[in-house]
Amino acid sequence: MTVLRAVRLRKEYGRDAGLVRAVDEVDLEVRPGETVAIVGPSGCGKSTLLHLLGGLERPTGGEVHLADRRLDRMSETELSRMRRKALGFVFQAFHLVDELTARENVELPALLAGVPPRTARRRASALLERVGLADRATHLPAALSGGQRQRVAVARALIGRPLVVLADEPTGNLDSAATAAVLRLFGSLRAEGQTLVIVTHDSRTAATADRVITMRDGVLAGETRLNGGGGGLGTLAGLEG
């Protein structure tokens, strides 16, 4: 059973001599409750792949399936609705709204999805408590540290109770202490059965996953299964390429 699946997924930019195959015939399956880390050098296509999986970019070819729905065939309106209801996003640059408090930033996706304001406020407060920021609920992003802003972003990604959380370099702008706090949070999500797909160049982040997939030049070049991922590298099995 899979919750997220790519079939011969392609993304191309330019044409003729300037053609770039950012994602080249990628097949990928993610099971419910699984944490998958996608690693590789800068420019290998891993962020583009994540954006395709989340419906943030349109593929040149191939298929993207979320549960029993094909994202690549949806209209922009349908895609927007699906992202609000079934996907959560965490980005390296946080993408918080500067004029909104931490709680208002977390509430926002729920309100856009039609959740009643009182319910959205209750969910947001509970999520901020969960990520250790209940005492920062009324602070603006400028008054928060980088690690705190990223934890607000994770809470925001969870407000819609998504099938899958997609994270693009979530620790890329954080110091070691903030990275450790965010990784503990991802570890708790994994333990609770939240499906996670994380693009990262950080070995500490990759070590929290059940599977680590290596990407090079737009293709998937290998896979490492981490026995009991989430607490460290453990025993590596099934390494290809």
Short mmCIF file of C-alpha atoms in Angstrom, two decimals:
data_model
loop_
_atom_site.label_atom_id
_atom_site.label_comp_id
_atom_site.label_asym_id
_atom_site.label_seq_id
_atom_site.Cartn_x
_atom_site.Cartn_y
_atom_site.Cartn_z
CA MET A 1 0.00 0.00 0.00
CA THR A 2 1.33 3.46 -0.86
CA VAL A 3 0.18 6.94 0.12
CA LEU A 4 2.42 8.80 -2.34
CA ARG A 5 3.69 7.45 -5.66
CA ALA A 6 5.59 8.79 -8.67
CA VAL A 7 5.63 6.91 -11.96
CA ARG A 8 8.24 7.80 -14.62
CA LEU A 9 8.13 11.36 -13.35
CA ARG A 10 9.93 13.98 -15.48
CA LYS A 11 10.60 17.69 -15.24
CA GLU A 12 12.46 19.44 -18.04
CA TYR A 13 13.52 23.04 -18.49
CA GLY A 14 14.64 24.73 -21.69
CA ARG A 15 14.88 23.08 -25.09
CA ASP A 16 17.32 21.77 -27.71
CA ALA A 17 20.95 22.35 -26.61
CA GLY A 18 19.75 24.11 -23.46
CA LEU A 19 17.49 21.26 -22.31
CA VAL A 20 17.90 20.36 -18.63
CA ARG A 21 16.31 17.20 -17.21
CA ALA A 22 15.93 18.18 -13.56
CA VAL A 23 13.91 15.02 -12.81
CA ASP A 24 14.39 12.14 -15.23
CA GLU A 25 12.00 9.16 -15.24
CA VAL A 26 11.75 8.81 -11.45
CA ASP A 27 9.74 6.00 -9.87
CA LEU A 28 9.08 6.34 -6.14
CA GLU A 29 6.68 4.84 -3.62
CA VAL A 30 6.11 6.04 -0.06
CA ARG A 31 4.14 3.92 2.37
CA PRO A 32 1.82 5.29 5.08
CA GLY A 33 3.74 6.09 8.26
CA GLU A 34 7.12 5.95 6.53
CA THR A 35 9.84 8.59 6.74
CA VAL A 36 11.85 8.91 3.53
CA ALA A 37 14.91 11.15 3.20
CA ILE A 38 16.10 12.20 -0.26
CA VAL A 39 19.76 13.21 -0.35
CA GLY A 40 22.22 14.30 -3.01
CA PRO A 41 24.44 17.19 -4.10
CA SER A 42 23.09 20.66 -4.80
CA GLY A 43 21.42 20.85 -8.20
CA CYS A 44 20.69 17.13 -8.46
CA GLY A 45 16.92 17.69 -8.66
CA LYS A 46 15.82 16.68 -5.18
CA SER A 47 13.94 19.91 -4.37
CA THR A 48 12.31 19.85 -7.80
CA LEU A 49 11.19 16.28 -7.13
CA LEU A 50 9.67 17.32 -3.80
CA HIS A 51 7.81 20.19 -5.46
CA LEU A 52 6.42 17.80 -8.07
CA LEU A 53 5.30 15.35 -5.39
CA GLY A 54 3.49 18.18 -3.60
CA GLY A 55 1.84 19.63 -6.69
CA LEU A 56 3.81 22.87 -6.41
CA GLU A 57 5.17 22.35 -9.94
CA ARG A 58 3.68 20.61 -12.96
CA PRO A 59 5.62 17.65 -14.38
CA THR A 60 6.71 17.49 -17.99
CA GLY A 61 5.64 13.85 -18.01
CA GLY A 62 4.77 10.95 -15.75
CA GLU A 63 2.32 10.57 -12.89
CA VAL A 64 1.97 11.65 -9.25
CA HIS A 65 -0.53 9.77 -7.08
CA LEU A 66 -1.58 10.91 -3.60
CA ALA A 67 -3.65 8.15 -2.04
CA ASP A 68 -6.15 7.38 -4.82
CA ARG A 69 -5.91 10.74 -6.61
CA ARG A 70 -3.68 11.79 -9.53
CA LEU A 71 -2.21 15.21 -8.81
CA ASP A 72 -0.77 15.67 -12.30
CA ARG A 73 -4.26 15.61 -13.84
CA MET A 74 -5.85 18.09 -11.45
CA SER A 75 -6.82 21.66 -12.27
CA GLU A 76 -5.13 24.46 -10.33
CA THR A 77 -8.22 24.81 -8.16
CA GLU A 78 -8.29 21.09 -7.36
CA LEU A 79 -4.55 21.10 -6.66
CA SER A 80 -4.87 24.03 -4.28
CA ARG A 81 -7.68 22.29 -2.41
CA MET A 82 -5.72 19.03 -2.21
CA ARG A 83 -2.60 20.77 -0.89
CA ARG A 84 -4.63 22.46 1.84
CA LYS A 85 -6.40 19.28 2.91
CA ALA A 86 -3.87 16.48 2.43
CA LEU A 87 -0.33 17.92 2.36
CA GLY A 88 1.84 19.86 4.78
CA PHE A 89 4.93 21.79 3.67
CA VAL A 90 8.06 22.81 5.58
CA PHE A 91 10.65 24.96 3.80
CA GLN A 92 14.23 25.97 4.56
CA ALA A 93 13.27 29.67 4.54
CA PHE A 94 10.26 29.10 6.88
CA HIS A 95 7.86 31.21 4.71
CA LEU A 96 6.02 32.62 7.71
CA VAL A 97 3.88 35.74 7.29
CA ASP A 98 5.81 38.52 9.05
CA GLU A 99 2.71 40.45 10.08
CA LEU A 100 1.04 37.47 11.78
CA THR A 101 1.81 36.04 15.20
CA ALA A 102 3.05 32.49 15.62
CA ARG A 103 -0.46 31.27 16.39
CA GLU A 104 -1.97 33.17 13.46
CA ASN A 105 0.62 31.69 11.12
CA VAL A 106 -0.29 28.19 12.29
CA GLU A 107 -4.03 28.89 11.99
CA LEU A 108 -3.87 30.32 8.50
CA PRO A 109 -3.95 27.09 6.40
CA ALA A 110 -6.87 25.76 8.44
CA LEU A 111 -8.83 28.96 7.97
CA LEU A 112 -8.15 28.88 4.21
CA ALA A 113 -9.41 25.28 4.17
CA GLY A 114 -12.71 26.37 5.74
CA VAL A 115 -12.12 25.22 9.32
CA PRO A 116 -14.21 27.32 11.76
CA PRO A 117 -12.06 30.02 13.44
CA ARG A 118 -12.60 28.70 16.95
CA THR A 119 -11.57 25.19 15.91
CA ALA A 120 -8.54 26.53 14.03
CA ARG A 121 -7.47 28.55 17.09
CA ARG A 122 -7.81 25.50 19.36
CA ARG A 123 -5.78 23.30 16.98
CA ALA A 124 -3.09 25.95 16.57
CA SER A 125 -2.71 26.42 20.33
CA ALA A 126 -2.42 22.66 20.84
CA LEU A 127 0.21 22.36 18.10
CA LEU A 128 2.28 25.23 19.48
CA GLU A 129 2.25 23.54 22.86
CA ARG A 130 3.33 20.31 21.21
CA VAL A 131 6.34 21.94 19.55
CA GLY A 132 7.29 23.70 22.78
CA LEU A 133 6.22 27.21 21.81
CA ALA A 134 3.00 27.80 23.75
CA ASP A 135 4.68 30.78 25.45
CA ARG A 136 5.55 32.30 22.03
CA ALA A 137 2.05 32.12 20.53
CA THR A 138 1.58 35.89 20.34
CA HIS A 139 5.11 36.68 19.12
CA LEU A 140 5.76 37.85 15.56
CA PRO A 141 8.32 35.85 13.52
CA ALA A 142 10.91 38.65 13.91
CA ALA A 143 10.88 38.02 17.68
CA LEU A 144 11.60 34.29 17.26
CA SER A 145 14.89 32.48 16.72
CA GLY A 146 15.46 30.45 13.55
CA GLY A 147 14.76 27.21 15.36
CA GLN A 148 11.57 28.59 16.85
CA ARG A 149 10.39 29.83 13.46
CA GLN A 150 11.00 26.39 11.97
CA ARG A 151 9.01 24.74 14.75
CA VAL A 152 6.16 27.17 14.03
CA ALA A 153 6.43 26.13 10.36
CA VAL A 154 6.19 22.46 11.35
CA ALA A 155 3.10 23.19 13.47
CA ARG A 156 1.59 25.03 10.50
CA ALA A 157 2.27 22.01 8.27
CA LEU A 158 0.37 19.79 10.71
CA ILE A 159 -2.70 22.01 11.23
CA GLY A 160 -4.64 20.34 8.40
CA ARG A 161 -3.85 16.82 9.67
CA PRO A 162 -2.11 15.96 6.38
CA LEU A 163 -1.57 12.56 4.84
CA VAL A 164 2.03 13.54 4.04
CA VAL A 165 4.40 16.24 5.28
CA LEU A 166 6.97 17.35 2.68
CA ALA A 167 10.06 19.11 4.07
CA ASP A 168 12.66 20.85 1.89
CA GLU A 169 16.00 21.31 3.73
CA PRO A 170 14.17 21.93 7.03
CA THR A 171 17.41 22.32 9.03
CA GLY A 172 19.41 24.14 6.35
CA ASN A 173 19.25 27.54 8.07
CA LEU A 174 19.57 26.32 11.66
CA ASP A 175 22.44 26.05 14.11
CA SER A 176 23.28 22.76 15.81
CA ALA A 177 21.04 23.27 18.86
CA ALA A 178 18.03 24.32 16.75
CA THR A 179 18.66 21.43 14.35
CA ALA A 180 18.60 18.97 17.25
CA ALA A 181 15.26 20.37 18.47
CA VAL A 182 13.68 20.10 15.01
CA LEU A 183 15.03 16.56 14.56
CA ARG A 184 13.53 15.52 17.89
CA LEU A 185 10.21 16.89 16.64
CA PHE A 186 10.48 14.94 13.38
CA GLY A 187 11.37 11.84 15.39
CA SER A 188 8.21 12.20 17.47
CA LEU A 189 6.11 12.63 14.32
CA ARG A 190 7.66 9.50 12.84
CA ALA A 191 6.95 7.55 16.04
CA GLU A 192 3.29 8.62 15.84
CA GLY A 193 2.95 7.37 12.26
CA GLN A 194 3.07 10.65 10.34
CA THR A 195 4.28 10.11 6.76
CA LEU A 196 7.30 12.33 6.03
CA VAL A 197 9.35 12.99 2.90
CA ILE A 198 12.43 15.09 3.69
CA VAL A 199 14.91 16.56 1.22
CA THR A 200 18.22 17.20 2.97
CA HIS A 201 21.98 17.38 2.65
CA ASP A 202 22.39 16.91 6.43
CA SER A 203 23.41 13.40 7.49
CA ARG A 204 21.83 13.93 10.94
CA THR A 205 18.48 14.65 9.32
CA ALA A 206 18.79 11.71 6.93
CA ALA A 207 19.55 9.42 9.87
CA THR A 208 16.03 9.96 11.27
CA ALA A 209 14.46 8.25 8.23
CA ASP A 210 13.34 4.69 7.51
CA ARG A 211 14.82 4.96 4.01
CA VAL A 212 17.46 7.21 2.51
CA ILE A 213 17.28 7.66 -1.27
CA THR A 214 20.26 9.14 -3.10
CA MET A 215 19.59 11.35 -6.11
CA ARG A 216 22.11 12.34 -8.79
CA ASP A 217 21.59 14.23 -12.06
CA GLY A 218 17.81 13.92 -11.87
CA VAL A 219 17.66 10.17 -11.25
CA LEU A 220 17.43 7.99 -8.15
CA ALA A 221 20.88 6.44 -7.81
CA GLY A 222 20.53 4.27 -4.72
CA GLU A 223 18.59 3.42 -1.59
CA THR A 224 19.62 2.66 1.97
CA ARG A 225 17.20 1.15 4.46
CA LEU A 226 17.86 2.15 8.05
CA ASN A 227 16.86 -0.53 10.52
CA GLY A 228 14.89 1.22 13.22
CA GLY A 229 15.53 4.65 11.70
CA GLY A 230 14.95 7.65 13.90
CA GLY A 231 17.60 6.97 16.49
CA GLY A 232 20.68 6.83 14.33
CA LEU A 233 22.13 5.05 11.36
CA GLY A 234 21.85 1.55 12.79
CA THR A 235 22.52 -1.24 10.31
CA LEU A 236 22.54 -0.33 6.64
CA ALA A 237 20.79 -2.77 4.34
CA GLY A 238 19.93 -2.90 0.65
CA LEU A 239 22.39 -0.24 -0.51
CA GLU A 240 22.33 0.04 -4.30
CA GLY A 241 24.57 1.93 -6.66
#
